[in-house]
Amino acid sequence: MKILLTGSGGREFSLVKKCAESLHVTAIAVAPGSDAIGEIRLQNGEPVQCLPFAATDAKAIADWARDAKYDLVVPGPESSLESGLGDLCRKYGVPFAGPCQRGARLELSKAFAHEFCSKYGICQPRGAVFDTFGGARDFLSQNDPGWVIKADGSASGKGVIVPKNLQEAHSAIRRLMIDRILGKAGERVVIQELWKGRELSLHAIADKNGAHLFETARDYKRAGDGDTGENTGGMGAYSPGGELSPERRRQIESIIQSWRAGCAAEEILYRGILYPGLMIRDDDVAVLEFNARFGDPETQVYLQRLESDLPTLLLAAATDTLKPEMLSWHSLGSVCVNAVSGGYGYGKPLDLHHEITGLDDIAKLPQVDIIHAGTKKVNGKWINVGGRVVGIRAWDDTRAGARERAYDAMERLLFEGMHYRRDIARELEF
Ligand code: GLY
């Protein structure tokens, strides 16, 4: 099987690494990939090929996959979905393990997702969509505080605001809707009740005939320990993320069934990964958001636990041949902790281009993997070139054991300005 993937970060590094472990895979190309991704070798000894196309260059990627007779295209970031890559691949007859452009709106438009959930009876925090500042302001003034304000469009994690009081809420909608601090993304807003509870990242893999739940995972979005600092792309993750009671599982499966019914009614062609961000509060489970691709860094821990052959699974999703028994998991605990650049998650410019040391030492540790995210090789040395730089991923029989291994390895990693959360995977089970 020949696979083309898009993207260049930690999620993509781990997807490529997992695909490269498969005996079914004879070639992997990545658009655009990275220096580290280009160093991964397949089981047949061939290197991964990095293509000179941005992950959003749908035409170049789809043309290349078609002309090179690739068997499968797998999107990394949502920007590939937004570019219409799925629609173009399908037009060319190249299997694509992701939704169509319209399906990606579930992630890329918070208003579309809110209206979709309302229409198809999917539990979400109570709220509404607003096109005008006046409407949003009146709604806030007439209701108790405790709201989440979401810019409709995608804004790299900056579009979700949790105001502490009415004054802050008014100021937030003014900045989004009148000052347009996020441009068009803030033209419309969704205001929802703030739910406090337990967050859960859950993935499902879908084809035309059904959707199958992954095991549980949890990620950490805030930059600092104890959930302080700004929202980030993700500072770490672990899996399993907690046992689901039969009742919880039933609730989540019912969400997935309603989502499928909604996709069918809205003529959304959805294949591949659905990743709903869930909130569990008392007896209820609500959808906080939908993501239309693999989570980052949840993918890193999921793939360490995945026993099934990933390329086979993704091809089956793309070609409507998925079967529940294709999905199996190792019963180990996996933890991934991200080391990030100075300034990341604290609204400051990133402190970049410093040499990263300790990687050779970490590479010798058992049950520990290095996940390259924002790195580049210059004169034989790795330097940091992005916000999230290196993930340290470890496994063990238990989550506590995996956590200890990951943090022990992390102590050997160093680059100027580097920081990481020290409380990843510390929670008790729930
Ligand atoms: N882990 C958060 C995300 O992938 O969006």
Tab-separated table of C-alpha atoms and ligand atoms in Angstrom:
chain	number	residue	atom	x	y	z
A	1	MET	CA	0.000	0.000	0.000
A	2	LYS	CA	1.240	3.505	-0.870
A	3	ILE	CA	0.097	6.267	1.484
A	4	LEU	CA	0.255	10.040	1.244
A	5	LEU	CA	-0.219	12.008	4.484
A	6	THR	CA	-0.451	15.764	5.000
A	7	GLY	CA	1.060	17.938	7.720
A	8	SER	CA	4.336	18.292	9.556
A	9	GLY	CA	3.800	18.273	13.346
A	10	GLY	CA	3.886	15.762	16.193
A	11	ARG	CA	0.585	14.152	15.221
A	12	GLU	CA	1.860	13.619	11.681
A	13	PHE	CA	5.235	12.326	12.888
A	14	SER	CA	3.461	9.663	14.942
A	15	LEU	CA	1.009	8.803	12.138
A	16	VAL	CA	3.881	8.351	9.694
A	17	LYS	CA	5.904	6.320	12.195
A	18	LYS	CA	2.975	3.982	12.825
A	19	CYS	CA	2.274	3.583	9.095
A	20	ALA	CA	5.974	2.905	8.484
A	21	GLU	CA	5.847	0.007	10.978
A	22	SER	CA	3.258	-1.763	8.829
A	23	LEU	CA	4.387	-4.605	6.588
A	24	HIS	CA	1.588	-3.697	4.165
A	25	VAL	CA	3.112	-0.311	3.356
A	26	THR	CA	5.571	-0.005	0.475
A	27	ALA	CA	5.783	3.798	0.126
A	28	ILE	CA	4.930	6.867	2.200
A	29	ALA	CA	4.908	10.462	0.983
A	30	VAL	CA	4.139	13.443	3.205
A	31	ALA	CA	3.112	16.964	2.187
A	32	PRO	CA	5.094	18.803	3.369
A	33	GLY	CA	6.568	16.614	6.155
A	34	SER	CA	9.636	17.706	8.110
A	35	ASP	CA	13.312	16.861	8.474
A	36	ALA	CA	12.462	14.325	11.172
A	37	ILE	CA	9.626	12.762	9.173
A	38	GLY	CA	12.024	12.435	6.222
A	39	GLU	CA	14.343	10.317	8.405
A	40	ILE	CA	11.684	7.662	9.124
A	41	ARG	CA	12.238	4.430	7.220
A	42	LEU	CA	9.700	1.853	6.142
A	43	GLN	CA	9.982	-1.889	6.835
A	44	ASN	CA	11.347	-2.350	3.281
A	45	GLY	CA	14.158	0.102	4.076
A	46	GLU	CA	12.776	2.884	1.870
A	47	PRO	CA	12.777	6.411	3.320
A	48	VAL	CA	9.638	8.515	3.679
A	49	GLN	CA	9.442	11.056	0.859
A	50	CYS	CA	8.688	14.680	1.789
A	51	LEU	CA	6.828	16.558	-0.956
A	52	PRO	CA	7.261	20.292	-1.607
A	53	PHE	CA	3.537	21.051	-1.155
A	54	ALA	CA	1.801	22.840	1.694
A	55	ALA	CA	-0.806	20.727	3.504
A	56	THR	CA	-3.415	23.116	2.072
A	57	ASP	CA	-2.385	22.749	-1.578
A	58	ALA	CA	-5.248	20.402	-2.409
A	59	LYS	CA	-4.703	20.430	-6.168
A	60	ALA	CA	-0.966	19.675	-6.044
A	61	ILE	CA	-1.436	16.902	-3.456
A	62	ALA	CA	-4.389	15.219	-5.162
A	63	ASP	CA	-2.729	15.426	-8.603
A	64	TRP	CA	0.450	13.897	-7.202
A	65	ALA	CA	-1.399	11.061	-5.424
A	66	ARG	CA	-3.383	10.263	-8.563
A	67	ASP	CA	-0.385	10.381	-10.912
A	68	ALA	CA	1.819	8.307	-8.584
A	69	LYS	CA	-1.054	5.792	-8.180
A	70	TYR	CA	-1.164	6.087	-4.395
A	71	ASP	CA	-3.732	3.935	-2.589
A	72	LEU	CA	-4.715	6.274	0.212
A	73	VAL	CA	-4.532	9.927	1.282
A	74	VAL	CA	-4.708	10.717	5.012
A	75	PRO	CA	-5.219	14.299	6.202
A	76	GLY	CA	-3.243	15.534	9.215
A	77	PRO	CA	-4.462	19.067	10.014
A	78	GLU	CA	-7.984	20.422	9.507
A	79	SER	CA	-6.582	22.962	7.042
A	80	SER	CA	-6.180	20.103	4.519
A	81	LEU	CA	-9.884	19.315	4.892
A	82	GLU	CA	-10.807	22.971	4.570
A	83	SER	CA	-8.830	23.167	1.323
A	84	GLY	CA	-11.166	20.599	-0.261
A	85	LEU	CA	-8.519	17.869	-0.484
A	86	GLY	CA	-11.053	15.132	0.315
A	87	ASP	CA	-13.474	16.222	-2.378
A	88	LEU	CA	-10.739	16.409	-4.997
A	89	CYS	CA	-9.234	13.016	-4.100
A	90	ARG	CA	-12.673	11.417	-4.316
A	91	LYS	CA	-13.266	13.063	-7.679
A	92	TYR	CA	-10.034	11.451	-8.873
A	93	GLY	CA	-10.946	8.083	-7.372
A	94	VAL	CA	-8.155	8.209	-4.766
A	95	PRO	CA	-9.378	6.842	-1.389
A	96	PHE	CA	-9.361	9.582	1.255
A	97	ALA	CA	-9.579	8.892	5.012
A	98	GLY	CA	-11.393	12.080	6.001
A	99	PRO	CA	-14.603	14.019	5.546
A	100	CYS	CA	-15.594	16.229	2.643
A	101	GLN	CA	-15.149	20.005	2.920
A	102	ARG	CA	-18.702	20.413	4.211
A	103	GLY	CA	-18.068	17.815	6.923
A	104	ALA	CA	-15.011	19.770	8.026
A	105	ARG	CA	-17.353	22.686	8.805
A	106	LEU	CA	-18.360	20.782	11.925
A	107	GLU	CA	-14.909	21.705	13.204
A	108	LEU	CA	-14.284	24.929	11.313
A	109	SER	CA	-17.555	26.735	12.049
A	110	LYS	CA	-18.696	26.773	15.669
A	111	ALA	CA	-22.050	28.177	14.538
A	112	PHE	CA	-22.564	25.319	12.076
A	113	ALA	CA	-21.666	22.791	14.795
A	114	HIS	CA	-24.017	24.440	17.314
A	115	GLU	CA	-26.897	24.459	14.851
A	116	PHE	CA	-26.111	20.878	13.786
A	117	CYS	CA	-26.276	19.679	17.410
A	118	SER	CA	-29.559	21.545	18.013
A	119	LYS	CA	-31.103	20.169	14.839
A	120	TYR	CA	-30.106	16.542	15.420
A	121	GLY	CA	-30.716	16.360	19.163
A	122	ILE	CA	-27.077	16.118	20.269
A	123	CYS	CA	-26.599	17.220	23.868
A	124	GLN	CA	-24.528	20.407	24.052
A	125	PRO	CA	-24.375	23.276	26.570
A	126	ARG	CA	-27.415	25.544	26.156
A	127	GLY	CA	-26.734	28.609	24.019
A	128	ALA	CA	-27.287	30.393	20.732
A	129	VAL	CA	-25.590	31.840	17.649
A	130	PHE	CA	-25.401	35.614	17.144
A	131	ASP	CA	-24.731	37.666	14.012
A	132	THR	CA	-24.962	41.067	15.682
A	133	PHE	CA	-23.198	42.624	18.626
A	134	GLY	CA	-26.516	43.964	19.973
A	135	GLY	CA	-28.135	40.524	19.959
A	136	ALA	CA	-25.171	38.928	21.712
A	137	ARG	CA	-24.980	41.740	24.303
A	138	ASP	CA	-28.704	41.552	25.130
A	139	PHE	CA	-28.530	37.768	25.496
A	140	LEU	CA	-25.604	38.043	27.914
A	141	SER	CA	-27.301	40.799	29.910
A	142	GLN	CA	-30.508	38.790	30.296
A	143	ASN	CA	-28.824	35.603	31.469
A	144	ASP	CA	-26.695	34.662	34.431
A	145	PRO	CA	-22.927	34.768	34.018
A	146	GLY	CA	-21.079	31.506	33.387
A	147	TRP	CA	-20.764	31.531	29.598
A	148	VAL	CA	-18.301	30.464	26.961
A	149	ILE	CA	-17.970	32.758	23.964
A	150	LYS	CA	-16.737	31.152	20.746
A	151	ALA	CA	-15.768	32.948	17.563
A	152	ASP	CA	-17.476	31.150	14.705
A	153	GLY	CA	-14.409	30.766	12.499
A	154	SER	CA	-11.181	28.921	13.156
A	155	ALA	CA	-8.688	30.969	15.155
A	156	SER	CA	-5.928	28.555	16.249
A	157	GLY	CA	-7.368	28.070	19.739
A	158	LYS	CA	-7.705	31.823	20.346
A	159	GLY	CA	-11.399	32.001	19.507
A	160	VAL	CA	-12.763	30.546	22.751
A	161	ILE	CA	-13.162	32.972	25.656
A	162	VAL	CA	-14.403	32.232	29.169
A	163	PRO	CA	-15.281	35.631	30.702
A	164	LYS	CA	-15.266	35.992	34.495
A	165	ASN	CA	-18.177	38.456	34.649
A	166	LEU	CA	-20.636	40.355	32.494
A	167	GLN	CA	-18.221	43.219	31.888
A	168	GLU	CA	-15.578	40.831	30.542
A	169	ALA	CA	-18.219	39.084	28.436
A	170	HIS	CA	-19.324	42.370	26.859
A	171	SER	CA	-15.732	43.341	26.230
A	172	ALA	CA	-15.052	39.948	24.577
A	173	ILE	CA	-17.946	40.204	22.126
A	174	ARG	CA	-17.004	43.825	21.362
A	175	ARG	CA	-13.421	42.796	20.541
A	176	LEU	CA	-14.589	39.886	18.409
A	177	MET	CA	-17.571	41.402	16.624
A	178	ILE	CA	-16.758	45.123	16.394
A	179	ASP	CA	-12.971	45.449	16.702
A	180	ARG	CA	-12.611	42.187	14.737
A	181	ILE	CA	-9.456	41.138	16.543
A	182	LEU	CA	-9.741	37.742	14.855
A	183	GLY	CA	-10.940	39.136	11.528
A	184	LYS	CA	-13.791	37.316	9.833
A	185	ALA	CA	-13.607	34.487	12.377
A	186	GLY	CA	-15.378	36.761	14.901
A	187	GLU	CA	-18.124	37.955	12.558
A	188	ARG	CA	-20.545	35.578	14.269
A	189	VAL	CA	-20.274	34.185	17.771
A	190	VAL	CA	-21.718	31.249	19.646
A	191	ILE	CA	-22.507	31.829	23.304
A	192	GLN	CA	-22.951	28.712	25.395
A	193	GLU	CA	-23.408	27.981	29.063
A	194	LEU	CA	-20.109	27.123	30.781
A	195	TRP	CA	-20.118	23.479	31.800
A	196	LYS	CA	-17.758	22.435	34.561
A	197	GLY	CA	-16.990	18.752	34.712
A	198	ARG	CA	-14.606	16.235	33.306
A	199	GLU	CA	-13.299	16.662	29.763
A	200	LEU	CA	-12.725	13.653	27.597
A	201	SER	CA	-11.197	13.361	24.126
A	202	LEU	CA	-12.778	10.516	22.287
A	203	HIS	CA	-12.107	9.487	18.718
A	204	ALA	CA	-14.250	7.379	16.458
A	205	ILE	CA	-13.476	6.008	13.023
A	206	ALA	CA	-16.290	6.098	10.499
A	207	ASP	CA	-17.230	4.800	7.101
A	208	LYS	CA	-20.538	4.825	5.271
A	209	ASN	CA	-21.883	1.957	7.363
A	210	GLY	CA	-21.019	2.960	10.917
A	211	ALA	CA	-18.706	4.618	13.403
A	212	HIS	CA	-16.549	2.767	15.910
A	213	LEU	CA	-15.337	4.308	19.142
A	214	PHE	CA	-11.677	4.345	20.086
A	215	GLU	CA	-10.682	3.853	23.674
A	216	THR	CA	-10.584	6.966	25.860
A	217	ALA	CA	-7.869	9.626	25.993
A	218	ARG	CA	-7.387	12.982	27.683
A	219	ASP	CA	-5.438	16.008	26.581
A	220	TYR	CA	-4.240	19.157	28.335
A	221	LYS	CA	-4.889	22.390	26.500
A	222	ARG	CA	-3.712	25.050	28.937
A	223	ALA	CA	-0.033	26.031	28.952
A	224	GLY	CA	0.664	25.784	32.679
A	225	ASP	CA	0.326	23.289	35.532
A	226	GLY	CA	-3.095	23.202	37.142
A	227	ASP	CA	-4.676	24.463	33.898
A	228	THR	CA	-3.202	27.951	34.065
A	229	GLY	CA	-1.959	30.064	31.148
A	230	GLU	CA	-3.472	30.280	27.682
A	231	ASN	CA	-5.119	27.591	25.648
A	232	THR	CA	-2.539	25.903	23.428
A	233	GLY	CA	-2.574	23.271	20.718
A	234	GLY	CA	-2.051	20.697	23.503
A	235	MET	CA	0.654	20.204	26.136
A	236	GLY	CA	0.274	16.479	26.687
A	237	ALA	CA	-2.104	13.539	26.690
A	238	TYR	CA	-2.662	10.097	28.081
A	239	SER	CA	-4.657	6.995	27.234
A	240	PRO	CA	-6.689	5.265	28.546
A	241	GLY	CA	-8.396	8.404	29.789
A	242	GLY	CA	-10.693	6.630	32.241
A	243	GLU	CA	-13.108	3.730	32.268
A	244	LEU	CA	-16.509	4.452	30.701
A	245	SER	CA	-19.465	3.033	32.576
A	246	PRO	CA	-22.035	1.198	30.406
A	247	GLU	CA	-24.384	4.170	30.801
A	248	ARG	CA	-21.716	6.671	29.671
A	249	ARG	CA	-20.844	4.487	26.717
A	250	ARG	CA	-24.515	4.280	25.798
A	251	GLN	CA	-24.796	8.088	25.960
A	252	ILE	CA	-21.718	8.556	23.784
A	253	GLU	CA	-22.869	5.964	21.275
A	254	SER	CA	-26.192	7.750	21.071
A	255	ILE	CA	-24.340	11.022	20.314
A	256	ILE	CA	-22.466	9.247	17.520
A	257	GLN	CA	-25.702	7.799	16.100
A	258	SER	CA	-27.333	11.254	16.068
A	259	TRP	CA	-24.203	12.678	14.455
A	260	ARG	CA	-24.404	10.017	11.731
A	261	ALA	CA	-28.078	10.777	11.131
A	262	GLY	CA	-27.184	14.483	10.884
A	263	CYS	CA	-24.398	13.804	8.380
A	264	ALA	CA	-26.756	11.739	6.222
A	265	ALA	CA	-29.463	14.429	6.307
A	266	GLU	CA	-26.983	17.212	5.535
A	267	GLU	CA	-25.357	15.230	2.714
A	268	ILE	CA	-22.020	15.225	4.490
A	269	LEU	CA	-19.758	12.509	3.180
A	270	TYR	CA	-17.878	11.540	6.304
A	271	ARG	CA	-15.134	8.949	6.339
A	272	GLY	CA	-12.198	8.666	8.751
A	273	ILE	CA	-11.764	10.206	12.157
A	274	LEU	CA	-14.369	12.074	14.168
A	275	TYR	CA	-13.078	13.523	17.409
A	276	PRO	CA	-15.733	15.074	19.598
A	277	GLY	CA	-14.504	17.037	22.610
A	278	LEU	CA	-16.835	15.866	25.387
A	279	MET	CA	-17.723	17.214	28.826
A	280	ILE	CA	-19.102	14.898	31.466
A	281	ARG	CA	-21.124	16.656	34.155
A	282	ASP	CA	-23.045	14.612	36.710
A	283	ASP	CA	-25.219	12.286	34.633
A	284	ASP	CA	-24.908	14.174	31.363
A	285	VAL	CA	-22.456	14.071	28.485
A	286	ALA	CA	-22.303	17.094	26.183
A	287	VAL	CA	-20.398	17.819	22.990
A	288	LEU	CA	-18.232	20.917	23.439
A	289	GLU	CA	-16.828	20.776	19.931
A	290	PHE	CA	-16.316	18.506	16.972
A	291	ASN	CA	-12.945	17.943	15.358
A	292	ALA	CA	-12.831	16.328	11.955
A	293	ARG	CA	-9.329	14.785	12.191
A	294	PHE	CA	-6.965	13.098	14.613
A	295	GLY	CA	-6.247	15.064	17.791
A	296	ASP	CA	-2.780	16.328	18.583
A	297	PRO	CA	-1.350	15.067	20.965
A	298	GLU	CA	-4.051	12.402	21.544
A	299	THR	CA	-2.898	10.620	18.386
A	300	GLN	CA	0.537	10.103	19.892
A	301	VAL	CA	-0.874	8.089	22.807
A	302	TYR	CA	-3.626	6.397	20.835
A	303	LEU	CA	-1.187	5.054	18.277
A	304	GLN	CA	1.111	3.639	20.933
A	305	ARG	CA	-1.859	1.624	22.194
A	306	LEU	CA	-3.307	0.677	18.809
A	307	GLU	CA	-2.772	-3.014	18.110
A	308	SER	CA	-4.507	-2.990	14.706
A	309	ASP	CA	-2.694	-2.155	11.503
A	310	LEU	CA	-3.283	1.589	11.078
A	311	PRO	CA	-3.021	1.778	7.257
A	312	THR	CA	-5.488	-1.116	6.884
A	313	LEU	CA	-7.893	0.601	9.267
A	314	LEU	CA	-7.698	3.957	7.476
A	315	LEU	CA	-8.052	2.387	4.044
A	316	ALA	CA	-11.099	0.478	5.266
A	317	ALA	CA	-12.663	3.732	6.490
A	318	ALA	CA	-11.952	5.391	3.147
A	319	THR	CA	-13.418	2.501	1.160
A	320	ASP	CA	-16.430	1.645	3.353
A	321	THR	CA	-15.133	-1.742	4.439
A	322	LEU	CA	-14.660	-1.084	8.183
A	323	LYS	CA	-15.569	-3.820	10.638
A	324	PRO	CA	-15.672	-3.410	14.427
A	325	GLU	CA	-13.201	-6.283	14.922
A	326	MET	CA	-10.572	-4.340	12.962
A	327	LEU	CA	-10.042	-2.079	15.973
A	328	SER	CA	-7.995	-3.587	18.804
A	329	TRP	CA	-5.897	-2.059	21.565
A	330	HIS	CA	-2.961	-2.960	23.757
A	331	SER	CA	-4.014	-2.738	27.379
A	332	LEU	CA	-1.012	-0.614	28.347
A	333	GLY	CA	-0.938	2.979	29.577
A	334	SER	CA	0.561	5.633	27.306
A	335	VAL	CA	1.583	9.179	28.255
A	336	CYS	CA	2.939	11.959	26.041
A	337	VAL	CA	4.397	15.200	27.412
A	338	ASN	CA	5.230	18.054	25.045
A	339	ALA	CA	8.285	20.260	25.480
A	340	VAL	CA	7.468	23.675	24.020
A	341	SER	CA	9.388	26.784	23.044
A	342	GLY	CA	9.814	29.780	25.346
A	343	GLY	CA	6.834	32.132	24.992
A	344	TYR	CA	4.463	29.385	23.806
A	345	GLY	CA	1.135	29.585	25.621
A	346	TYR	CA	1.968	32.895	27.275
A	347	GLY	CA	1.162	35.312	24.435
A	348	LYS	CA	4.837	36.114	23.797
A	349	PRO	CA	6.932	35.721	20.656
A	350	LEU	CA	8.407	32.238	20.397
A	351	ASP	CA	12.032	31.861	21.436
A	352	LEU	CA	13.297	29.825	18.483
A	353	HIS	CA	16.385	28.363	16.798
A	354	HIS	CA	18.128	26.908	19.833
A	355	GLU	CA	19.955	23.607	19.754
A	356	ILE	CA	18.047	20.707	21.326
A	357	THR	CA	20.222	18.403	23.416
A	358	GLY	CA	19.586	15.074	25.126
A	359	LEU	CA	17.843	13.338	22.211
A	360	ASP	CA	20.532	10.650	21.774
A	361	ASP	CA	20.398	9.851	25.458
A	362	ILE	CA	16.585	9.615	25.444
A	363	ALA	CA	16.610	7.419	22.330
A	364	LYS	CA	18.388	4.702	24.374
A	365	LEU	CA	15.666	4.540	27.051
A	366	PRO	CA	13.304	1.557	26.975
A	367	GLN	CA	9.587	2.123	26.340
A	368	VAL	CA	10.180	5.769	25.440
A	369	ASP	CA	9.792	7.440	22.030
A	370	ILE	CA	10.792	10.857	20.783
A	371	ILE	CA	8.050	12.572	18.795
A	372	HIS	CA	9.387	15.398	16.653
A	373	ALA	CA	6.932	18.280	16.226
A	374	GLY	CA	8.568	21.705	15.692
A	375	THR	CA	12.166	20.683	14.959
A	376	LYS	CA	14.584	21.176	12.081
A	377	LYS	CA	18.029	19.755	11.430
A	378	VAL	CA	20.731	22.334	10.775
A	379	ASN	CA	24.366	21.228	10.294
A	380	GLY	CA	23.584	17.890	11.917
A	381	LYS	CA	21.961	19.456	15.005
A	382	TRP	CA	18.269	19.615	15.884
A	383	ILE	CA	16.879	23.078	16.631
A	384	ASN	CA	13.432	24.284	17.729
A	385	VAL	CA	11.365	25.968	15.016
A	386	GLY	CA	7.797	25.783	16.340
A	387	GLY	CA	5.652	26.195	19.456
A	388	ARG	CA	5.405	22.500	20.296
A	389	VAL	CA	8.883	21.122	19.759
A	390	VAL	CA	9.336	17.557	21.009
A	391	GLY	CA	6.894	15.118	22.590
A	392	ILE	CA	8.210	12.476	24.941
A	393	ARG	CA	5.961	9.460	24.749
A	394	ALA	CA	6.236	6.470	27.059
A	395	TRP	CA	4.310	3.302	27.744
A	396	ASP	CA	4.084	0.895	30.649
A	397	ASP	CA	1.624	-1.520	32.209
A	398	THR	CA	0.030	1.373	34.054
A	399	ARG	CA	-0.434	5.049	33.365
A	400	ALA	CA	1.608	5.856	36.490
A	401	GLY	CA	4.523	3.799	35.147
A	402	ALA	CA	4.314	5.451	31.730
A	403	ARG	CA	4.193	8.862	33.372
A	404	GLU	CA	7.325	8.146	35.394
A	405	ARG	CA	9.204	7.032	32.274
A	406	ALA	CA	8.097	10.081	30.276
A	407	TYR	CA	9.148	12.542	32.970
A	408	ASP	CA	12.418	10.750	33.626
A	409	ALA	CA	13.221	11.115	29.904
A	410	MET	CA	12.045	14.723	29.847
A	411	GLU	CA	14.642	15.651	32.458
A	412	ARG	CA	17.345	14.806	29.908
A	413	LEU	CA	15.932	17.084	27.197
A	414	LEU	CA	17.093	20.674	26.977
A	415	PHE	CA	16.915	23.723	24.774
A	416	GLU	CA	16.955	27.378	25.740
A	417	GLY	CA	13.547	28.662	26.813
A	418	MET	CA	12.020	25.150	26.905
A	419	HIS	CA	9.124	24.458	29.230
A	420	TYR	CA	6.641	21.654	29.806
A	421	ARG	CA	3.782	20.838	32.149
A	422	ARG	CA	4.680	18.703	35.121
A	423	ASP	CA	1.174	17.483	35.882
A	424	ILE	CA	0.305	15.519	32.740
A	425	ALA	CA	-1.477	12.260	33.639
A	426	ARG	CA	-1.380	12.971	37.363
A	427	GLU	CA	-5.148	12.736	37.967
A	428	LEU	CA	-6.819	9.914	39.729
A	429	GLU	CA	-8.999	7.661	37.616
A	430	PHE	CA	-12.592	8.737	37.244
B	1	GLY	N1	-5.908	18.068	21.302
B	1	GLY	C1	-6.657	19.112	20.743
B	1	GLY	C2	-6.816	19.091	19.288
B	1	GLY	O1	-6.242	18.266	18.590
B	1	GLY	O2	-7.552	19.912	18.776
